[in-house]
Short mmCIF file of N, CA and C in Angstrom, two decimals:
data_model
loop_
_atom_site.label_atom_id
_atom_site.label_comp_id
_atom_site.label_asym_id
_atom_site.label_seq_id
_atom_site.Cartn_x
_atom_site.Cartn_y
_atom_site.Cartn_z
N ARG A 1 -110.78 -35.45 63.09
CA ARG A 1 -110.31 -34.83 62.27
C ARG A 1 -108.72 -34.94 62.09
N PRO A 2 -107.91 -35.57 60.93
CA PRO A 2 -106.98 -34.89 60.79
C PRO A 2 -106.22 -34.02 60.01
N ASN A 3 -105.52 -33.40 60.82
CA ASN A 3 -104.60 -32.34 59.51
C ASN A 3 -103.43 -32.09 59.85
N ILE A 4 -102.72 -32.06 58.44
CA ILE A 4 -101.47 -31.62 58.04
C ILE A 4 -101.02 -30.20 57.33
N THR A 5 -100.04 -29.71 58.08
CA THR A 5 -99.85 -28.43 57.52
C THR A 5 -98.48 -27.92 57.10
N LEU A 6 -98.14 -27.62 55.51
CA LEU A 6 -96.46 -27.39 55.49
C LEU A 6 -96.18 -26.33 55.76
N THR A 7 -95.43 -25.52 55.96
CA THR A 7 -95.18 -23.70 56.26
C THR A 7 -93.64 -23.84 55.38
N ALA A 8 -93.51 -22.30 54.86
CA ALA A 8 -92.24 -22.33 54.55
C ALA A 8 -92.19 -20.57 53.94
N GLY A 9 -91.15 -20.17 54.62
CA GLY A 9 -90.96 -18.52 54.39
C GLY A 9 -89.75 -17.94 54.92
N ARG A 10 -90.04 -16.57 54.85
CA ARG A 10 -88.93 -15.60 55.55
C ARG A 10 -89.01 -15.88 57.14
N PHE A 11 -88.57 -15.75 58.11
CA PHE A 11 -88.77 -15.68 59.23
C PHE A 11 -87.39 -14.63 59.73
N PHE A 12 -87.66 -13.42 59.81
CA PHE A 12 -87.01 -12.48 60.71
C PHE A 12 -85.97 -12.03 59.40
N ASP A 13 -84.44 -11.94 59.87
CA ASP A 13 -83.68 -12.35 58.28
C ASP A 13 -83.25 -13.87 58.47
N GLY A 14 -84.19 -14.98 58.55
CA GLY A 14 -83.73 -16.09 58.18
C GLY A 14 -85.03 -16.74 56.94
N THR A 15 -84.89 -18.10 57.37
CA THR A 15 -85.93 -18.96 56.55
C THR A 15 -86.23 -19.79 57.40
N ARG A 16 -87.69 -20.13 57.58
CA ARG A 16 -88.24 -21.42 58.27
C ARG A 16 -89.29 -22.06 57.29
N PHE A 17 -89.16 -23.50 57.78
CA PHE A 17 -89.58 -24.81 57.28
C PHE A 17 -90.30 -25.08 58.26
N GLY A 18 -91.54 -25.84 58.04
CA GLY A 18 -92.42 -26.14 59.17
C GLY A 18 -93.31 -27.41 58.37
N LEU A 19 -93.42 -28.32 59.42
CA LEU A 19 -94.33 -29.12 59.57
C LEU A 19 -95.07 -29.39 60.50
N SER A 20 -96.76 -29.54 60.81
CA SER A 20 -97.32 -29.89 61.89
C SER A 20 -98.47 -30.84 61.46
N THR A 21 -99.11 -31.65 62.32
CA THR A 21 -99.68 -32.08 61.96
C THR A 21 -100.82 -31.96 63.62
N ASP A 22 -102.12 -32.46 63.35
CA ASP A 22 -103.23 -31.85 64.24
C ASP A 22 -104.55 -32.90 64.23
N TYR A 23 -104.83 -33.45 65.73
CA TYR A 23 -105.91 -34.31 65.20
C TYR A 23 -106.92 -33.85 66.39
N ASN A 24 -108.14 -33.96 66.18
CA ASN A 24 -108.91 -33.71 67.21
C ASN A 24 -110.07 -34.90 66.72
N TRP A 25 -110.73 -35.13 68.18
CA TRP A 25 -111.45 -36.70 68.31
C TRP A 25 -112.54 -36.11 69.07
N ALA A 26 -113.65 -35.91 69.06
CA ALA A 26 -115.21 -35.84 69.67
C ALA A 26 -115.12 -37.34 70.19
N VAL A 27 -114.75 -37.60 71.24
CA VAL A 27 -115.19 -39.17 71.80
C VAL A 27 -116.69 -38.90 72.06
N GLY A 28 -117.28 -38.39 72.82
CA GLY A 28 -118.68 -38.30 73.37
C GLY A 28 -119.28 -36.79 73.11
N PRO A 29 -120.55 -36.62 73.37
CA PRO A 29 -120.78 -34.87 73.46
C PRO A 29 -120.09 -34.21 74.95
N HIS A 30 -119.65 -34.75 75.63
CA HIS A 30 -119.19 -34.03 77.03
C HIS A 30 -117.71 -34.30 77.12
N LEU A 31 -116.88 -34.76 75.29
CA LEU A 31 -115.71 -34.81 75.90
C LEU A 31 -114.74 -34.97 74.33
N GLU A 32 -114.02 -33.78 73.91
CA GLU A 32 -112.90 -33.98 73.09
C GLU A 32 -111.77 -33.88 73.52
N LEU A 33 -111.02 -34.49 72.59
CA LEU A 33 -109.50 -34.89 72.61
C LEU A 33 -108.79 -34.24 71.47
N ARG A 34 -107.96 -33.72 71.78
CA ARG A 34 -106.66 -33.05 70.46
C ARG A 34 -105.40 -33.51 71.01
N GLY A 35 -104.63 -33.50 69.95
CA GLY A 35 -103.30 -33.72 69.95
C GLY A 35 -102.24 -33.47 68.90
N GLY A 36 -101.54 -33.39 68.95
CA GLY A 36 -100.49 -32.49 67.40
C GLY A 36 -99.00 -32.47 67.86
N TRP A 37 -98.48 -32.02 67.08
CA TRP A 37 -96.88 -32.55 66.97
C TRP A 37 -96.45 -30.89 65.82
N GLU A 38 -95.61 -30.39 66.02
CA GLU A 38 -95.35 -29.34 65.41
C GLU A 38 -93.78 -28.93 65.21
N TRP A 39 -92.77 -29.15 63.70
CA TRP A 39 -91.98 -29.34 63.70
C TRP A 39 -91.16 -27.98 62.79
N ASN A 40 -90.42 -27.00 63.15
CA ASN A 40 -89.91 -25.64 62.54
C ASN A 40 -88.27 -25.93 62.31
N ARG A 41 -87.86 -25.67 61.23
CA ARG A 41 -86.26 -25.74 60.54
C ARG A 41 -86.00 -24.58 60.38
N ILE A 42 -84.87 -23.09 61.43
CA ILE A 42 -84.92 -22.28 61.43
C ILE A 42 -83.58 -21.95 60.82
N ARG A 43 -83.41 -21.26 60.02
CA ARG A 43 -81.96 -21.22 59.64
C ARG A 43 -81.79 -19.28 59.37
N PHE A 44 -80.55 -18.97 59.72
CA PHE A 44 -79.88 -17.66 59.59
C PHE A 44 -78.46 -17.57 59.03
N GLY A 45 -78.67 -17.75 57.73
CA GLY A 45 -77.75 -17.92 56.76
C GLY A 45 -76.65 -17.27 56.81
N ALA A 46 -76.87 -15.46 57.10
CA ALA A 46 -75.89 -14.45 57.33
C ALA A 46 -75.10 -14.31 58.73
N ARG A 47 -75.98 -15.06 59.50
CA ARG A 47 -75.37 -15.18 60.95
C ARG A 47 -75.02 -16.71 61.08
N ALA A 48 -75.07 -17.67 60.41
CA ALA A 48 -74.61 -18.72 60.59
C ALA A 48 -75.10 -19.64 61.65
N GLN A 49 -76.42 -19.37 61.99
CA GLN A 49 -77.35 -19.75 63.21
C GLN A 49 -78.04 -20.69 62.65
N GLU A 50 -78.63 -21.41 63.11
CA GLU A 50 -79.69 -22.20 62.90
C GLU A 50 -80.54 -23.25 64.05
N PHE A 51 -81.43 -23.95 64.09
CA PHE A 51 -82.32 -24.54 65.43
C PHE A 51 -83.37 -25.22 64.68
N ASP A 52 -83.16 -26.86 65.31
CA ASP A 52 -85.05 -27.26 64.98
C ASP A 52 -85.52 -26.85 66.47
N SER A 53 -87.08 -26.97 66.09
CA SER A 53 -87.58 -27.14 67.14
C SER A 53 -88.96 -28.19 67.28
N HIS A 54 -89.57 -28.80 68.14
CA HIS A 54 -90.80 -29.81 68.18
C HIS A 54 -91.31 -29.31 69.43
N LEU A 55 -92.56 -29.16 69.15
CA LEU A 55 -93.72 -28.83 69.88
C LEU A 55 -94.77 -30.06 70.04
N ALA A 56 -94.94 -30.65 71.05
CA ALA A 56 -96.08 -32.14 70.94
C ALA A 56 -96.75 -31.50 72.17
N ARG A 57 -98.02 -31.82 71.70
CA ARG A 57 -99.13 -31.20 72.95
C ARG A 57 -100.21 -31.56 72.95
N VAL A 58 -101.49 -32.29 73.82
CA VAL A 58 -102.35 -32.57 74.01
C VAL A 58 -103.45 -32.09 75.02
N GLN A 59 -104.46 -32.24 74.37
CA GLN A 59 -105.78 -31.25 75.22
C GLN A 59 -107.08 -32.12 75.09
N ALA A 60 -107.43 -31.23 76.35
CA ALA A 60 -108.74 -32.46 76.22
C ALA A 60 -109.44 -31.08 76.82
N GLN A 61 -110.85 -31.50 76.71
CA GLN A 61 -112.51 -30.58 76.94
C GLN A 61 -112.97 -31.54 77.58
N THR A 62 -113.87 -31.15 78.41
CA THR A 62 -114.97 -31.81 79.05
C THR A 62 -115.85 -30.75 79.43
N ALA A 63 -117.33 -31.53 79.61
CA ALA A 63 -118.21 -30.60 80.13
C ALA A 63 -118.95 -31.43 80.76
N ILE A 64 -119.26 -31.49 81.98
CA ILE A 64 -119.44 -32.07 82.89
C ILE A 64 -121.30 -32.13 82.46
N ASP A 65 -121.75 -30.87 83.09
CA ASP A 65 -123.11 -30.43 82.07
C ASP A 65 -122.79 -29.13 81.94
N SER A 66 -124.15 -28.23 81.81
CA SER A 66 -123.97 -27.31 81.36
C SER A 66 -123.28 -26.02 82.18
N ARG A 67 -122.98 -25.86 83.27
CA ARG A 67 -122.50 -25.43 84.30
C ARG A 67 -121.22 -25.96 84.63
N PHE A 68 -120.37 -26.68 84.45
CA PHE A 68 -119.40 -26.86 84.66
C PHE A 68 -118.58 -27.84 83.76
N SER A 69 -117.36 -27.23 83.65
CA SER A 69 -116.27 -27.67 82.91
C SER A 69 -115.02 -27.75 82.87
N ILE A 70 -114.26 -28.52 81.78
CA ILE A 70 -112.89 -28.72 82.31
C ILE A 70 -111.89 -28.53 81.24
N ASN A 71 -111.10 -27.94 80.62
CA ASN A 71 -109.90 -27.85 79.86
C ASN A 71 -108.74 -28.14 80.19
N THR A 72 -108.03 -29.02 79.72
CA THR A 72 -106.46 -29.46 80.41
C THR A 72 -105.57 -29.26 79.02
N PHE A 73 -104.60 -28.73 79.37
CA PHE A 73 -103.44 -28.42 77.98
C PHE A 73 -102.04 -28.94 79.04
N VAL A 74 -101.67 -30.22 77.65
CA VAL A 74 -99.90 -30.19 78.29
C VAL A 74 -98.44 -29.98 76.70
N GLN A 75 -98.05 -29.25 76.84
CA GLN A 75 -97.38 -29.16 75.68
C GLN A 75 -95.81 -29.47 76.25
N TYR A 76 -94.52 -30.12 75.38
CA TYR A 76 -93.56 -30.49 75.45
C TYR A 76 -92.75 -29.17 74.51
N ASN A 77 -91.55 -29.03 74.99
CA ASN A 77 -90.37 -27.84 73.99
C ASN A 77 -89.45 -28.45 73.59
N SER A 78 -89.18 -28.78 72.55
CA SER A 78 -87.57 -29.14 72.62
C SER A 78 -86.88 -28.53 72.91
N LEU A 79 -86.81 -26.97 72.77
CA LEU A 79 -86.24 -26.30 72.76
C LEU A 79 -85.65 -26.01 73.97
N THR A 80 -86.54 -25.65 74.98
CA THR A 80 -86.41 -25.68 76.57
C THR A 80 -86.28 -26.78 77.29
N ASP A 81 -86.60 -27.56 76.79
CA ASP A 81 -86.90 -29.00 77.06
C ASP A 81 -87.84 -29.45 78.40
N ALA A 82 -88.99 -28.51 78.39
CA ALA A 82 -89.73 -28.41 79.50
C ALA A 82 -91.06 -28.88 78.99
N VAL A 83 -91.69 -29.17 79.82
CA VAL A 83 -93.57 -29.63 79.55
C VAL A 83 -94.40 -28.41 80.87
N THR A 84 -95.47 -27.88 79.95
CA THR A 84 -95.97 -27.05 80.34
C THR A 84 -97.62 -27.47 80.40
N THR A 85 -98.22 -27.06 81.81
CA THR A 85 -99.64 -27.93 81.84
C THR A 85 -100.47 -26.79 82.34
N ASN A 86 -101.72 -26.59 81.56
CA ASN A 86 -102.31 -25.52 81.90
C ASN A 86 -103.54 -26.86 81.89
N ALA A 87 -104.72 -26.13 83.41
CA ALA A 87 -105.53 -26.42 83.47
C ALA A 87 -107.01 -25.52 83.68
N ARG A 88 -108.27 -25.31 83.28
CA ARG A 88 -108.89 -24.49 83.86
C ARG A 88 -109.88 -25.29 83.94
N PHE A 89 -110.98 -24.91 85.06
CA PHE A 89 -111.78 -25.25 85.60
C PHE A 89 -112.74 -24.05 85.81
N ARG A 90 -114.18 -24.31 84.81
CA ARG A 90 -115.14 -23.42 85.16
C ARG A 90 -116.69 -23.74 85.59
N TYR A 91 -116.60 -22.63 86.54
CA TYR A 91 -118.60 -22.88 86.77
C TYR A 91 -119.28 -21.82 86.66
N ASN A 92 -120.25 -21.56 85.88
CA ASN A 92 -121.07 -20.89 85.69
C ASN A 92 -122.43 -21.31 86.22
N PHE A 93 -122.74 -20.11 87.17
CA PHE A 93 -123.38 -19.60 88.21
C PHE A 93 -124.99 -19.75 86.98
N SER A 94 -124.69 -18.71 86.24
CA SER A 94 -125.86 -18.34 85.22
C SER A 94 -125.09 -17.50 84.20
N GLU A 95 -126.24 -16.71 82.87
CA GLU A 95 -125.43 -16.13 82.23
C GLU A 95 -124.48 -15.12 82.43
N GLY A 96 -123.62 -15.04 82.39
CA GLY A 96 -122.56 -13.59 82.90
C GLY A 96 -122.02 -13.71 84.21
N GLN A 97 -121.83 -14.65 84.43
CA GLN A 97 -121.42 -15.02 86.04
C GLN A 97 -120.71 -16.62 86.23
N ASP A 98 -119.46 -16.23 86.08
CA ASP A 98 -118.36 -17.39 85.97
C ASP A 98 -117.28 -17.27 87.20
N LEU A 99 -117.34 -18.70 87.79
CA LEU A 99 -115.99 -18.61 88.59
C LEU A 99 -114.88 -19.75 88.09
N TRP A 100 -113.62 -19.00 87.62
CA TRP A 100 -112.97 -19.86 87.06
C TRP A 100 -111.74 -20.21 88.36
N LEU A 101 -110.84 -21.60 87.90
CA LEU A 101 -109.70 -21.95 88.53
C LEU A 101 -108.73 -22.05 87.70
N VAL A 102 -107.66 -21.51 87.54
CA VAL A 102 -106.93 -21.71 86.50
C VAL A 102 -105.21 -22.00 87.19
N TRP A 103 -104.35 -23.31 87.04
CA TRP A 103 -104.14 -24.08 87.28
C TRP A 103 -102.93 -24.00 86.07
N ASN A 104 -101.19 -23.92 86.33
CA ASN A 104 -100.50 -23.43 85.58
C ASN A 104 -99.36 -24.60 85.92
N GLU A 105 -98.64 -24.94 85.41
CA GLU A 105 -97.56 -25.64 85.90
C GLU A 105 -96.13 -25.90 85.04
N GLY A 106 -94.80 -25.42 84.85
CA GLY A 106 -93.82 -25.51 83.98
C GLY A 106 -92.90 -26.74 84.83
N LEU A 107 -92.65 -27.53 84.01
CA LEU A 107 -91.40 -28.93 84.41
C LEU A 107 -90.54 -28.57 83.84
N ASN A 108 -88.87 -28.50 84.01
CA ASN A 108 -87.94 -28.60 83.66
C ASN A 108 -87.67 -29.89 83.43
N VAL A 109 -87.46 -30.53 82.02
CA VAL A 109 -87.27 -32.52 81.88
C VAL A 109 -85.72 -32.74 82.03
N ASP A 110 -85.06 -31.35 81.20
CA ASP A 110 -83.23 -31.99 81.36
C ASP A 110 -82.52 -31.19 82.32
N ARG A 111 -82.58 -31.58 83.38
CA ARG A 111 -82.07 -30.96 84.75
C ARG A 111 -80.74 -31.09 85.27
N GLU A 112 -79.71 -31.95 84.39
CA GLU A 112 -78.49 -31.83 84.31
C GLU A 112 -77.77 -30.67 84.49
N ALA A 113 -76.68 -30.52 85.22
CA ALA A 113 -75.85 -29.35 85.10
C ALA A 113 -75.13 -29.07 84.40
N VAL A 114 -74.79 -27.95 84.04
CA VAL A 114 -73.26 -28.06 82.59
C VAL A 114 -72.17 -27.32 83.84
N LEU A 115 -71.16 -27.55 83.33
CA LEU A 115 -70.20 -26.70 83.50
C LEU A 115 -70.19 -25.44 83.89
N GLY A 116 -70.43 -24.97 85.65
CA GLY A 116 -70.59 -23.60 85.54
C GLY A 116 -72.02 -23.04 85.88
N VAL A 117 -73.24 -23.99 85.95
CA VAL A 117 -74.33 -23.72 85.49
C VAL A 117 -75.07 -24.50 86.51
N PRO A 118 -75.68 -23.79 87.72
CA PRO A 118 -76.23 -24.73 88.69
C PRO A 118 -77.25 -25.68 88.05
N ARG A 119 -77.73 -27.06 88.69
CA ARG A 119 -78.56 -28.11 88.55
C ARG A 119 -80.10 -27.12 88.07
N ARG A 120 -80.40 -27.07 86.75
CA ARG A 120 -82.31 -26.51 87.17
C ARG A 120 -83.32 -26.98 88.24
N PRO A 121 -83.93 -26.74 88.34
CA PRO A 121 -85.05 -27.22 89.47
C PRO A 121 -86.20 -27.77 88.75
N PHE A 122 -86.89 -29.04 89.34
CA PHE A 122 -87.88 -29.35 88.20
C PHE A 122 -88.44 -29.10 88.19
N GLU A 123 -89.31 -28.10 89.15
CA GLU A 123 -90.78 -27.22 89.07
C GLU A 123 -90.07 -25.57 88.24
N SER A 124 -90.35 -24.94 87.06
CA SER A 124 -89.95 -24.18 86.99
C SER A 124 -91.20 -22.84 87.20
N ALA A 125 -92.35 -23.29 87.35
CA ALA A 125 -93.12 -22.17 87.67
C ALA A 125 -94.24 -22.69 88.33
N ARG A 126 -95.57 -22.06 88.99
CA ARG A 126 -96.39 -23.21 89.12
C ARG A 126 -97.33 -21.92 90.04
N THR A 127 -98.81 -21.44 89.64
CA THR A 127 -99.59 -20.92 89.96
C THR A 127 -101.10 -21.27 89.74
N LEU A 128 -101.64 -21.08 91.12
CA LEU A 128 -103.16 -20.67 90.97
C LEU A 128 -104.32 -20.00 90.81
N THR A 129 -104.87 -19.48 90.01
CA THR A 129 -105.22 -18.82 89.94
C THR A 129 -106.90 -18.75 89.86
N MET A 130 -107.70 -17.78 90.92
CA MET A 130 -108.87 -17.58 90.76
C MET A 130 -109.40 -16.32 90.01
N LYS A 131 -110.93 -16.71 89.45
CA LYS A 131 -111.43 -15.47 88.93
C LYS A 131 -112.63 -15.61 88.98
N TYR A 132 -113.31 -14.21 88.88
CA TYR A 132 -114.92 -14.52 89.40
C TYR A 132 -115.42 -13.04 88.27
N THR A 133 -116.26 -13.70 87.16
CA THR A 133 -116.62 -12.95 86.36
C THR A 133 -117.90 -12.35 86.29
N HIS A 134 -118.63 -10.98 86.34
CA HIS A 134 -120.09 -10.88 86.16
C HIS A 134 -120.42 -9.77 85.49
N THR A 135 -120.88 -10.17 84.85
CA THR A 135 -121.21 -9.14 83.77
C THR A 135 -122.46 -8.44 83.89
N LEU A 136 -122.32 -7.03 83.82
CA LEU A 136 -123.36 -6.32 84.19
C LEU A 136 -123.67 -5.71 83.22
N ILE A 137 -125.15 -5.51 82.93
CA ILE A 137 -126.12 -4.77 81.72
C ILE A 137 -126.41 -3.96 82.04
N PHE A 138 -126.65 -2.75 81.12
CA PHE A 138 -126.79 -1.76 81.88
C PHE A 138 -128.66 -1.04 80.63
#
């Protein structure tokens, strides 16, 4: 299912014009893929400032069975020249009992040093989080 959205209006003390596209594809009963691109043109006339931003993203959702699912999300941001990844692994023991493993990672695409500024590391952040939820019924 493709989707195209145009936006225009005020953005703080400036203006914003945007265009975004998204596509959802149900590959099968256990896999859904999504992709999208977003462009925003921001202008601040009184401050003589402006910028354009591009976001590209890909997402995959899969359910191996009724207990185990994986969701992954990858996004590129042109303003920070960075790639962000999020992967969530969920195991459902029973209704109200879930175990989550969440992996987040940020990568710097443009690492070249600028005069007076040290070279950025390849990895900007990495976390692995485990979460267990148990719903209590009173």
